[in-house]
Coordinates of C-alpha atoms in Angstrom, one line a residue:
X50 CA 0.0 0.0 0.0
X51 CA 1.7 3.1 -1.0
X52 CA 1.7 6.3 1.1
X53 CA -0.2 9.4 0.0
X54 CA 2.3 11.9 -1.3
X55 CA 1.2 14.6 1.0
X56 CA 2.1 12.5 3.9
X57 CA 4.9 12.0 2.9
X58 CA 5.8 16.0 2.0
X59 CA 4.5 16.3 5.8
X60 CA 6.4 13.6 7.2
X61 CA 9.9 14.8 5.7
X62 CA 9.6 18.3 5.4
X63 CA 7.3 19.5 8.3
X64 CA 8.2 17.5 11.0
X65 CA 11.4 17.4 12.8
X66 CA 11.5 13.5 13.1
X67 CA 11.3 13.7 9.5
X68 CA 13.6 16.1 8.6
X69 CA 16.4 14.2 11.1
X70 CA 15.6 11.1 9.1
X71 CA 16.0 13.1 5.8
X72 CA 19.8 14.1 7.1
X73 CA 20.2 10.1 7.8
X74 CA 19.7 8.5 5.2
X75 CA 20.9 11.3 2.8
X76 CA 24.1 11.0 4.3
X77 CA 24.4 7.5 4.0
X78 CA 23.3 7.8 0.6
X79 CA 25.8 10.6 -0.1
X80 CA 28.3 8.0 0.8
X81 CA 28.1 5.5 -1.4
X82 CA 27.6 8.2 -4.4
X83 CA 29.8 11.5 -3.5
X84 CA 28.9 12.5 -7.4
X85 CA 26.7 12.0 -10.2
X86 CA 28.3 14.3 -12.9
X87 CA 27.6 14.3 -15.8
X88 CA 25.3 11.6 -15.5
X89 CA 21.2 10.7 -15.3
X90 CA 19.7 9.9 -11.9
X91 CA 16.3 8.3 -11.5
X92 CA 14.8 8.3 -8.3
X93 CA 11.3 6.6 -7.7
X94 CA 8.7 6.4 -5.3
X95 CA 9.5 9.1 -2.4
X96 CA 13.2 9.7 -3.9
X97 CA 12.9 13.6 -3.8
X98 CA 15.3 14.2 0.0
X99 CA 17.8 12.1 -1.3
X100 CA 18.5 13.7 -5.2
X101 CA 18.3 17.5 -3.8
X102 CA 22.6 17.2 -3.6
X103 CA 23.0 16.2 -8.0
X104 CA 20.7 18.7 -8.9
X105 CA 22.9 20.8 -10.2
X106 CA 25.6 18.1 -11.1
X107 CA 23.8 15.4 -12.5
X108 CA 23.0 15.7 -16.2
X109 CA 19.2 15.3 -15.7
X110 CA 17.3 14.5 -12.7
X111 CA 13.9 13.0 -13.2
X112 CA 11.4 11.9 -10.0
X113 CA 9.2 9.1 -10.7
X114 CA 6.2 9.2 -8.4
X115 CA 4.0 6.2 -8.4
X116 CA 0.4 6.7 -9.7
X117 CA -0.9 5.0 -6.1
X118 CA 1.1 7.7 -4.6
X119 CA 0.3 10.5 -6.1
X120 CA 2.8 13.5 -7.4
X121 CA 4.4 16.7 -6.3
X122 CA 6.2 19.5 -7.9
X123 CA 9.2 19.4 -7.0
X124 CA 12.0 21.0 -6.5
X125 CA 10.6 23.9 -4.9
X126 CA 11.7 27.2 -6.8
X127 CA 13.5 25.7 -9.6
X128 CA 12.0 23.5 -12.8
X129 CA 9.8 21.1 -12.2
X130 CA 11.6 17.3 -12.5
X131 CA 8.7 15.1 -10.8
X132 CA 6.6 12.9 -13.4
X133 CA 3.5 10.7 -12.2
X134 CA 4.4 7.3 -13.5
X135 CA 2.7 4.0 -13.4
X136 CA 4.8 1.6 -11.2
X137 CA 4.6 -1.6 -13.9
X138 CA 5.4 1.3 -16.7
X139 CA 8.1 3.5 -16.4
X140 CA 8.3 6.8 -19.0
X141 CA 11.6 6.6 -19.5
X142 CA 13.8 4.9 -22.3
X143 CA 15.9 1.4 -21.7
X144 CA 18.8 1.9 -20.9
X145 CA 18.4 5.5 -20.7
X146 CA 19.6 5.8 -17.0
X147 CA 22.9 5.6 -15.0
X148 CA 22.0 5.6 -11.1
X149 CA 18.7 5.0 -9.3
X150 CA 17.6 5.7 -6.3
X151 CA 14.4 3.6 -4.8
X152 CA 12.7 4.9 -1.6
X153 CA 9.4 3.6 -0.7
X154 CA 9.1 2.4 -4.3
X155 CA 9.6 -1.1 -3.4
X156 CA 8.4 -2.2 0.3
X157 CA 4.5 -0.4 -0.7
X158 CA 4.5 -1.7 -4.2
X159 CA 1.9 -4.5 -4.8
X160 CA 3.8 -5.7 -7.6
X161 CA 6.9 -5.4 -6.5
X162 CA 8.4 -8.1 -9.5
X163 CA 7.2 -5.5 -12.1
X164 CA 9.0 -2.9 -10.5
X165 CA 12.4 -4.5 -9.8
X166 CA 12.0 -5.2 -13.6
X167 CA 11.5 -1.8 -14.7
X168 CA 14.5 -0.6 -12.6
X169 CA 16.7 -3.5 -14.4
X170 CA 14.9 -1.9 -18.4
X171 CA 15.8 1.6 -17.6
X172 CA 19.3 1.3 -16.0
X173 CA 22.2 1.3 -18.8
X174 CA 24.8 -1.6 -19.1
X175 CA 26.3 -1.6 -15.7
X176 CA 24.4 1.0 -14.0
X177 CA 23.5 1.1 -10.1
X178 CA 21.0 1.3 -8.0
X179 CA 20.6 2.2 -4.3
X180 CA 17.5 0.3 -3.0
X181 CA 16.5 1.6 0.7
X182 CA 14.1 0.0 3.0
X183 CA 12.9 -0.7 6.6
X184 CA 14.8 -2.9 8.3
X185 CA 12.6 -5.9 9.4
X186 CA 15.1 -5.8 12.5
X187 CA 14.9 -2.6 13.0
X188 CA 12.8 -0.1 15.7
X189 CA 11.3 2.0 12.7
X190 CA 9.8 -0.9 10.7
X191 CA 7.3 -1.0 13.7
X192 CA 6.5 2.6 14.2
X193 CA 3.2 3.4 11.9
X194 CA 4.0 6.9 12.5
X195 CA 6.3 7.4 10.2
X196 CA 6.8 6.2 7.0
X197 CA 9.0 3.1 7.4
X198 CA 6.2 1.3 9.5
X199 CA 3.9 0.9 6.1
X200 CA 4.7 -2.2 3.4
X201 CA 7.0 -4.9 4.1
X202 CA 10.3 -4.8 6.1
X203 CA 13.4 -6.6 4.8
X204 CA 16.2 -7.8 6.0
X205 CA 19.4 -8.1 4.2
X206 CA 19.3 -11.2 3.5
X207 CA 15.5 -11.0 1.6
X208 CA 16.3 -7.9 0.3
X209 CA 19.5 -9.1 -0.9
X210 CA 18.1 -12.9 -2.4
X211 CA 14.8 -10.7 -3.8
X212 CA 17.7 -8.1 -5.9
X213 CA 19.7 -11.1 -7.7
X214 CA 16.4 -13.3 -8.7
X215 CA 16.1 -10.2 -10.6
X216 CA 19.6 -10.0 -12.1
X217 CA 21.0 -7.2 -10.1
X218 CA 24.4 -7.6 -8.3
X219 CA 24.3 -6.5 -4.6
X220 CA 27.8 -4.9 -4.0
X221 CA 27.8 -3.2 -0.9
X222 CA 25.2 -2.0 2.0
X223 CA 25.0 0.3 5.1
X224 CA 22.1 0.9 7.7
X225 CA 20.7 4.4 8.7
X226 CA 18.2 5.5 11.7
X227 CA 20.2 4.3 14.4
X228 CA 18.1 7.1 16.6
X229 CA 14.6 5.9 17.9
X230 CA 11.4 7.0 15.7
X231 CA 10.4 9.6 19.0
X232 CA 10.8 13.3 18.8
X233 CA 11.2 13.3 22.5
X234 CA 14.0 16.1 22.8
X235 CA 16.6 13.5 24.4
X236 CA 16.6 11.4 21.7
X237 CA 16.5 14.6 19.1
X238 CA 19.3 15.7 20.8
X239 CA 21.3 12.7 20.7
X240 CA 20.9 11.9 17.3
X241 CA 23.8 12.6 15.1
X242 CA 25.9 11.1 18.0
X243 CA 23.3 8.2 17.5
X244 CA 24.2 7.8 14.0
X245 CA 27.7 8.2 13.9
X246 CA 27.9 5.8 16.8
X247 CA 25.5 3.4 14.5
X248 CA 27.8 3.7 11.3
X249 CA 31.3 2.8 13.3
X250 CA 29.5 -0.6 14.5
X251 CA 27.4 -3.3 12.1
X252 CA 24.4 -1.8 11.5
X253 CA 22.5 -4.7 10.3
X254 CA 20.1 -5.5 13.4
X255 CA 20.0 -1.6 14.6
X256 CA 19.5 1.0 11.7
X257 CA 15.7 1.7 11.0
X258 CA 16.3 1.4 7.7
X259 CA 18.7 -0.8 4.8
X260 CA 20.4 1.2 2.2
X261 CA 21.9 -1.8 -0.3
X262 CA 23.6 -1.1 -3.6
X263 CA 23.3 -3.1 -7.0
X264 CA 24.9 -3.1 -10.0
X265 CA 22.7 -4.4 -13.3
X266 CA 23.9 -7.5 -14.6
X267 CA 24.8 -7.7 -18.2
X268 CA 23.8 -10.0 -19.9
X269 CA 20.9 -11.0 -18.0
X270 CA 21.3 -14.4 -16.6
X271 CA 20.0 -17.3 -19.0
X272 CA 16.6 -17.9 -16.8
X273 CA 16.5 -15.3 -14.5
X274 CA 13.4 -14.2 -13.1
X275 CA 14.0 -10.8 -14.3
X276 CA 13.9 -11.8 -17.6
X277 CA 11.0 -12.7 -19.5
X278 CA 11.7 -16.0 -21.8
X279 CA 9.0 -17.0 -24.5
X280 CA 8.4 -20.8 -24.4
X281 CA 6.1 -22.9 -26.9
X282 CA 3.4 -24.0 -26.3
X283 CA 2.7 -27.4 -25.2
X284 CA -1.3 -28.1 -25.8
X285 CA -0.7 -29.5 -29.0
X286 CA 1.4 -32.2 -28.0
X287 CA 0.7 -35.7 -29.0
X288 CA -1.8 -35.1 -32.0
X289 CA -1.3 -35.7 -35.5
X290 CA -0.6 -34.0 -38.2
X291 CA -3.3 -32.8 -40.2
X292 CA -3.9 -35.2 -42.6
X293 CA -4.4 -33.8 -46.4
X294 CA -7.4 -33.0 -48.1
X295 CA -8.5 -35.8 -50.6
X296 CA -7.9 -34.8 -53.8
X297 CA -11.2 -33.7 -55.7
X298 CA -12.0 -34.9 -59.3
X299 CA -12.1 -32.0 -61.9
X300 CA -15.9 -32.3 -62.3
X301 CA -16.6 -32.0 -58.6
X302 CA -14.0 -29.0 -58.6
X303 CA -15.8 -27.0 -61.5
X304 CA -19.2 -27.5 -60.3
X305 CA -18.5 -25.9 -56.8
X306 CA -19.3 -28.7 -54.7
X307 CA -18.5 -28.8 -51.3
X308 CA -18.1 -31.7 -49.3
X309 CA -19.4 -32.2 -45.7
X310 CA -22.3 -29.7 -46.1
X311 CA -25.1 -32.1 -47.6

């Protein structure tokens, strides 16, 4: 079940739970990807907190907002780069990407095979992905007050198992939201010590939420789920051939006559 996009908006930009977990995650995001000159960034479902830092590096940003989610213009005071998209049906060209970035795309999604399918068909030959999620493990998958406590929670090893069925390459992953889901001032006050602390150690069990990287496999693996394969059809198996029509004799032929009908 996707999230309405005005929650969301709400959630990240109006709150300041939100707005700590914005800082979180964008930081952990920022390291894996420092840059994105020069190159085109996709982000979908709620992607918008984590592509404000390439805007003005990247060669093109573009939003994708799931229909179930609804859209907002975005960014704020510059040119609009958010597009409502169908979740099974992407607007962009194959291959036409070089980085994605997935937050609450894949967790809400009721398809969520159609969607890790569309990320591989847009992504170029050897392009990445950044797929972020709530950690089944973690405090925030549990929390319906924000929005890591809708969909389903991973855990590495699901998330992981779910990426290569689908011909992505996991290559590296990190945890963020190592602070609890509670704007009590304590526990606002405490965390960037929270995180850091959180980052030094295995975040695995603790961080709220999964940040795992993928590269696209290519060529797809002969089989792989992420890949469609046409096979024939088996019904007809076991008859005959037709057998051939009896030849007709030249009278029969000229008057018209047709067999079978009386």
């Amino acid at each position: 079940m996707h999230l309405d996009v005005r929650d969301l908006r709400s959630f990240y930009y109006r709150t300041a739970l939100g707005r700590a977990a914005q800082k979180a995650v964008r930081d952990q995001v920022r390291d894996f990807w420092p840059s994105a000159k020069a190159e085109t960034l996709l982000g979908f479902g709620f992607a918008v907190p984590m592509l404000r830092p390439y805007l003005d590096e990247a060669r093109r940003v573009i939003a994708l907002m799931p229909a179930q989610q609804g859209v907002m213009p975005w960014p704020a005071g510059k040119p609009n780069v958010s597009v409502l998209s169908e979740e099974t049906l992407w607007p962009i060209q194959t291959g036409h990407a070089d980085k994605l970035i997935m937050l609450h795309g894949l967790e809400t999604s009721e398809n969520a095979a159609a969607v890790l399918r569309e990320s591989y068909r847009v992504l170029g030959p050897g392009g990445r992905a950044l797929f972020i999620v709530p950690n089944r493990a973690g405090l925030w998958s549990s929390n319906e007050h924000t929005p890591f406590g809708f969909g389903r929670p991973y855990s590495l090893g699901q998330l992981e198992t779910q990426l290569k069925a689908f011909d992505f390459l996991p290559l590296r992953h990190a945890a963020a939201l190592f602070q609890p889901p509670s704007e009590q001032k304590i526990w606002m006050r405490m965390g960037g010590l929270l995180e850091r602390t959180g980052r030094s150690i295995t975040g695995r069990f603790a961080g709220g939420v999964l940040v795992v990287e993928a590269r696209k496999q290519v060529p797809a693996r002969a089989g792989g789920l992420g890949i469609r394969q046409r096979r024939p059809s088996r019904v007809l198996e076991g008859l005959g051939a037709p057998a051939p029509e009896p030849a007709r004799r030249d009278g029969q032929a000229a008057a018209g006559i047709k067999y079978g009908n009386g």
